Short mmCIF file of C-alpha atoms in Angstrom, two decimals:
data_model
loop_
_atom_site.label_atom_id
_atom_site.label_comp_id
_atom_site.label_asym_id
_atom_site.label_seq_id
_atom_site.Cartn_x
_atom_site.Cartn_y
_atom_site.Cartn_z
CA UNK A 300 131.83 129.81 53.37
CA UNK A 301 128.32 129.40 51.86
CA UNK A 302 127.55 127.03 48.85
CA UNK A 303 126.76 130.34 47.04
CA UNK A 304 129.95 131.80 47.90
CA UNK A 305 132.00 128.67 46.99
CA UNK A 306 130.54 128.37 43.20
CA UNK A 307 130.97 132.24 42.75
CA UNK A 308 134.58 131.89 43.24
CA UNK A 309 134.73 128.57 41.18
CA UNK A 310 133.35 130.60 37.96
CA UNK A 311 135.83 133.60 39.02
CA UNK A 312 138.52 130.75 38.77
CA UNK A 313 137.59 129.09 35.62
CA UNK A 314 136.88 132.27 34.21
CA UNK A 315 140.67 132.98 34.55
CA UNK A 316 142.40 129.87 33.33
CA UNK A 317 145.09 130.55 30.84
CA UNK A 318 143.61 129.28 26.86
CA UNK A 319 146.73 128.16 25.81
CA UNK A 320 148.85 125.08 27.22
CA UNK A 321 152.51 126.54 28.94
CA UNK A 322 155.69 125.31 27.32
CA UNK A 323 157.75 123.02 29.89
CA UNK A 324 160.05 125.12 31.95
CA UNK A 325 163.56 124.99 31.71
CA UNK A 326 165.62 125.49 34.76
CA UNK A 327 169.05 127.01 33.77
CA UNK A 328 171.20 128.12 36.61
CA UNK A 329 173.34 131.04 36.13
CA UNK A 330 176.60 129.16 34.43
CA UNK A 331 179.51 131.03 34.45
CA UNK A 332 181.60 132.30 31.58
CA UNK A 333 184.19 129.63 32.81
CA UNK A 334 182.37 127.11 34.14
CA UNK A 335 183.28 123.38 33.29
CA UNK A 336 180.46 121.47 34.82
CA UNK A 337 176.61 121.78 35.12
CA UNK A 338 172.96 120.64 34.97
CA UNK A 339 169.62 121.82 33.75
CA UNK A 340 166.18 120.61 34.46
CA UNK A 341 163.33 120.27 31.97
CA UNK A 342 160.29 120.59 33.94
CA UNK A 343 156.71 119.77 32.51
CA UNK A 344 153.93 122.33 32.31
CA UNK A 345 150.42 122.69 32.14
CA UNK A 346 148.83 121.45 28.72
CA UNK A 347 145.46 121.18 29.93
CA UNK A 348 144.18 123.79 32.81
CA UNK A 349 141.12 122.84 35.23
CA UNK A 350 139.86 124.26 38.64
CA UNK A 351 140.06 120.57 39.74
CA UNK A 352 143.77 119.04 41.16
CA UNK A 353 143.26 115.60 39.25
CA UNK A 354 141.89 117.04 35.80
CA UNK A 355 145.14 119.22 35.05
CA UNK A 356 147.37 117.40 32.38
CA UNK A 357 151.13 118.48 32.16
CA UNK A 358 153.91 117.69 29.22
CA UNK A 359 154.90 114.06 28.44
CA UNK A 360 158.38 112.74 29.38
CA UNK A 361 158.84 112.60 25.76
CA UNK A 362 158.40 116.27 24.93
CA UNK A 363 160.48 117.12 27.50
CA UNK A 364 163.10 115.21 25.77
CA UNK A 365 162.31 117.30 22.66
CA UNK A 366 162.73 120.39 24.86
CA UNK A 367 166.02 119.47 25.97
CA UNK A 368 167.05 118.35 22.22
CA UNK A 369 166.64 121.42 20.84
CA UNK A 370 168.29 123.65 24.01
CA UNK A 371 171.20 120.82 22.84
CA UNK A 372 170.93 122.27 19.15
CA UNK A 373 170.88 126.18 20.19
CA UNK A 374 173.80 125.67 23.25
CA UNK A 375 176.82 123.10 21.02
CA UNK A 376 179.72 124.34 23.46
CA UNK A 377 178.23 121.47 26.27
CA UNK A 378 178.51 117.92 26.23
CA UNK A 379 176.17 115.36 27.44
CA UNK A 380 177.58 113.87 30.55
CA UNK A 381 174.58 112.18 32.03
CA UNK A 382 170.66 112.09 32.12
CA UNK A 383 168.15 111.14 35.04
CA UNK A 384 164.10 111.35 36.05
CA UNK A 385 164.17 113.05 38.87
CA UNK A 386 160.80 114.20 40.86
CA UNK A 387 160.30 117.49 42.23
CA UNK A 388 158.03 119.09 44.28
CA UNK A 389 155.70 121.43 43.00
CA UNK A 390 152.75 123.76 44.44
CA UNK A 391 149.69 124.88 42.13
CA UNK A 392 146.90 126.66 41.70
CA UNK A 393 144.54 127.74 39.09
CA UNK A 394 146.69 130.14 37.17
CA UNK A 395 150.60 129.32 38.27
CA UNK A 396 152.65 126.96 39.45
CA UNK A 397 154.76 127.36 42.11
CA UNK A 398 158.15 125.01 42.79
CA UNK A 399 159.94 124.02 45.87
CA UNK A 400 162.77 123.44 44.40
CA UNK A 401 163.31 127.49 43.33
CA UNK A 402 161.72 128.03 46.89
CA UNK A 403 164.85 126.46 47.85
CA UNK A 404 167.28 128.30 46.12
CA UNK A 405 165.86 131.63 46.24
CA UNK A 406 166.58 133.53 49.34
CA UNK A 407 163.43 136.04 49.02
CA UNK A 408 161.03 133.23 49.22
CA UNK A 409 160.31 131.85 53.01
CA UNK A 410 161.07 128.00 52.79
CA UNK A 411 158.82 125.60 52.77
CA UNK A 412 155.63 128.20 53.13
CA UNK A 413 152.16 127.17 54.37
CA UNK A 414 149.93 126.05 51.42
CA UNK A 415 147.15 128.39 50.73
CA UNK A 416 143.80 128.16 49.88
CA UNK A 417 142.92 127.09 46.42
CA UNK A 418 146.56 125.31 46.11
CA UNK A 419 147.59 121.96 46.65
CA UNK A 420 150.64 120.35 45.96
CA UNK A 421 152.09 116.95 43.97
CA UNK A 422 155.34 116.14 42.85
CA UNK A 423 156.40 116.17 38.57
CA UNK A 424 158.55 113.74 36.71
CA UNK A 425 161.46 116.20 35.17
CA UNK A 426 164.33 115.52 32.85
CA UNK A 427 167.81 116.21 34.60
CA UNK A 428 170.28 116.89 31.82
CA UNK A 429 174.19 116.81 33.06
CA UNK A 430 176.83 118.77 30.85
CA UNK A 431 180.33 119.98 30.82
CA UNK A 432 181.79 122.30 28.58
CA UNK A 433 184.50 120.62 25.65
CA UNK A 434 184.88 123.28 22.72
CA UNK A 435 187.43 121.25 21.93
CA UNK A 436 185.97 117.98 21.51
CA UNK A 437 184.17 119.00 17.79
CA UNK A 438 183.23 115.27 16.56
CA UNK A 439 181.27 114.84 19.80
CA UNK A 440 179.74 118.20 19.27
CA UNK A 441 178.50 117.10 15.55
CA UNK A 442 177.90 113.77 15.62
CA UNK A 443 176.07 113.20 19.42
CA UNK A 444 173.91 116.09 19.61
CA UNK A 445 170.35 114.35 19.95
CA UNK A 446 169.09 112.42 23.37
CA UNK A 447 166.63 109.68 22.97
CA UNK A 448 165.36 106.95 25.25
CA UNK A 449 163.89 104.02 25.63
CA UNK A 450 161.48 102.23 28.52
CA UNK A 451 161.79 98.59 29.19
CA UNK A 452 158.67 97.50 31.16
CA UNK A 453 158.24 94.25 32.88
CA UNK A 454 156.10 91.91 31.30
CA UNK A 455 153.27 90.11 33.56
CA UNK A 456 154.11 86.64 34.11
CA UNK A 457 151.13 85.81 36.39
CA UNK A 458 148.56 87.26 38.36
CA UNK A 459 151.02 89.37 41.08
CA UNK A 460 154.26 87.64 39.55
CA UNK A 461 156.69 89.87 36.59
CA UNK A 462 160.07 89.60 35.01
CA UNK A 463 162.64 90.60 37.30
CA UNK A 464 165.65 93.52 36.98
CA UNK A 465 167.95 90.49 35.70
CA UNK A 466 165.38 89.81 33.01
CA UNK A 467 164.87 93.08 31.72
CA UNK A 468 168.55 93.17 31.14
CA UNK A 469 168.58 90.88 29.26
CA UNK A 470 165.93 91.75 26.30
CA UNK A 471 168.02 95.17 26.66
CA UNK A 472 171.16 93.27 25.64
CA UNK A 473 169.13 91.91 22.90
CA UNK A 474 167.84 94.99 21.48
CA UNK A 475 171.52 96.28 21.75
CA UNK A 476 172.29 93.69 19.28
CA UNK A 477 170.24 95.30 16.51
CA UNK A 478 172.39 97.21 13.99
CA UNK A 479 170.79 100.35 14.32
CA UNK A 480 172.65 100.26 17.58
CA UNK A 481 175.79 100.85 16.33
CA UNK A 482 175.04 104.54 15.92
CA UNK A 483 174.14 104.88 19.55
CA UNK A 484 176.34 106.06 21.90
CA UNK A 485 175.04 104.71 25.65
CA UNK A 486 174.97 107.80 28.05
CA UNK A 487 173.02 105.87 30.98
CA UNK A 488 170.92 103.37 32.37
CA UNK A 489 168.54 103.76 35.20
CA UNK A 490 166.08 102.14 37.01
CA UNK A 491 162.24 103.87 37.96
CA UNK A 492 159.55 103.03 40.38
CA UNK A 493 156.27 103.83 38.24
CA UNK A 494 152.94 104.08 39.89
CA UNK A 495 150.72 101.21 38.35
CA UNK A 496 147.09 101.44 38.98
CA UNK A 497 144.40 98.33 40.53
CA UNK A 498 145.10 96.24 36.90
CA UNK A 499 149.18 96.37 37.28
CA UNK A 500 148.56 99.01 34.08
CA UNK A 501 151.59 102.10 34.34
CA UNK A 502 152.14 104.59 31.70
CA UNK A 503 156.06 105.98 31.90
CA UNK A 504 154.74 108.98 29.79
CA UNK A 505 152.55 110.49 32.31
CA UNK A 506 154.98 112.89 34.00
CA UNK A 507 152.24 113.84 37.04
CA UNK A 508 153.03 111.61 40.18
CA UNK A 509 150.19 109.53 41.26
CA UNK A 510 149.36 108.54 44.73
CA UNK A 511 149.22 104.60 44.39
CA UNK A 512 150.03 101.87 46.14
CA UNK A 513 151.13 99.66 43.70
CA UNK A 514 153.92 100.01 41.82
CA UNK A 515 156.40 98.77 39.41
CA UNK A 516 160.16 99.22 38.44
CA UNK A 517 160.99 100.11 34.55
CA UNK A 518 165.02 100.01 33.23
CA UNK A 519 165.00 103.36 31.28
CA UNK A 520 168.23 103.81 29.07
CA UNK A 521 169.28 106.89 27.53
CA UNK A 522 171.42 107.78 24.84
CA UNK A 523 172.88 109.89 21.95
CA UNK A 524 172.16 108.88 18.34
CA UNK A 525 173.97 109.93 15.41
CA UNK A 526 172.32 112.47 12.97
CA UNK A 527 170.82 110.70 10.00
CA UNK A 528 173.41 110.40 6.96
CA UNK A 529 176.60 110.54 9.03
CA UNK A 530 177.95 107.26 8.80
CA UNK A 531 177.71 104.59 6.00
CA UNK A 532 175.85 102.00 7.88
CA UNK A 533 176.64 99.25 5.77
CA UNK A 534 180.57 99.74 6.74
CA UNK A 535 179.80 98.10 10.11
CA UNK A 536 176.87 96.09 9.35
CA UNK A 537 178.82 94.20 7.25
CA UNK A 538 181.72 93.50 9.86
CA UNK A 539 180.80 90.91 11.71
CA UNK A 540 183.81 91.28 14.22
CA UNK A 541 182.10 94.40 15.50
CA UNK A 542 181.68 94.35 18.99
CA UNK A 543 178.34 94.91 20.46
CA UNK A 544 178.14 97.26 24.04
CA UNK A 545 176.54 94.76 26.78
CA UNK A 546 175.15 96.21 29.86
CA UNK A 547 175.40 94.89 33.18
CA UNK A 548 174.00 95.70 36.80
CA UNK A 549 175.86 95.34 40.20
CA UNK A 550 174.11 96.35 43.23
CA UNK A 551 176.25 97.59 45.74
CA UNK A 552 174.89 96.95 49.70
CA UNK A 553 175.73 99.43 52.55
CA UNK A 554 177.06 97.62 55.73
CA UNK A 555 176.27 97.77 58.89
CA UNK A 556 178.71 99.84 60.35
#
């Protein structure tokens, strides 16, 4: 194809990007009436559009915890079970987005299809949100109904040395000592391999997956927090027999069989 050609069909592009950013989808299976157990993915979308792979910006982690907050608030019949990052391959091009993962699970699409021109593909952070369904269970239903999160990263201790797993534990214990803690209900803790770039610098926001070669592991640890005006917080913060939650890791080998 000619140079000519080539910018001709980069204007015809550009000249059809979308003007306003996507909202991050939301990947609901079809539950059942009856169902008891299930999962939904909040996927990030495109906030910032551009003919060029690198330029496109998607949703933050965090606003895809806001998107899952308030599907929380409009479906109260499920219960948080458990919460992950999970990475998912994804296919684009100028004007949609294309996912292997519904590639997968749709029948009418051919699996894993040859990439076409003007497409290339890279891989999205997503928030995995596990549920099962407890009309009965009303306090849970009021009182834990909003997911937040917090990112421990390892501090630099040297040039190529940082705090290990073991000591990222422990300033989570410590923060889990605070008394605003005592409204939190732990759902999980997980650990996350973050791309860093060539100054050790990582940003656990960024939800678009980076080819790099160095990397570094964050402790991310979700939870439920009570609404605001609940509980009298001076009840427990005035008990000093009140028994703090303390997190611990065991890592459990596979042997050689």
């Amino acid at each position: 194809m000619s140079y000519c050609a080539v910018y001709l069909n980069r204007i015809h592009r550009e000249k059809n990007l979308p003007e306003k950013p996507e909202d991050p989808l939301i990947l609901e299976k079809s539950i059942p009436f009856d169902a008891d157990f299930t999962f939904i993915d909040f996927v990030p979308s495109v906030l910032t559009y551009s003919s060029i792979a690198h330029e496109v910006k998607y949703h933050q982690f965090s606003h895809l915890i806001d998107t899952a907050n308030s599907w929380i608030e409009k479906n109260s019949q499920w219960n948080i079970v458990n919460c992950e990052t999970v990475r998912l391959s994804y296919r684009h091009n100028v004007t949609s987005m294309v996912s292997r993962w519904e590639q997968q699970i749709n029948p009418v699409t051919p699996l894993w299809s040859p990439i076409s021109r003007g497409e290339f593909e890279t891989s999205l952070k997503a928030f995995r949100d596990f549920h099962n369904n407890n009309d009965n269970n009303i306090m849970i239903n009021e009182k834990f109904r909003r997911i937040k999160y917090l990112d421990f990263i390892p501090k630099r201790l040297n040039e190529n040395s940082f705090e290990t797993i073991d000591q990222l534990l422990e300033r989570i214990n410590v923060r889990l000592k605070q008394p605003d803690t005592l409204f939190w209900n732990i759902i999980t803790l997980e650990s996350l391999k973050i791309e860093a770039n060539s100054e050790w610098f990582i940003d656990p926001e960024i939800s678009l997956v980076d080819e790099s070669s160095r990397h570094l592991t964050i402790l991310r640890l979700f939870y439920e927090e009570y609404k605001v005006g609940d509980f009298d917080s001076t009840e427990f913060e005035e008990n000093d027999d009140y028994l703090y939650i303390m997190i611990g890791i065991e890592d459990f080998k596979p042997e050689l069989i």
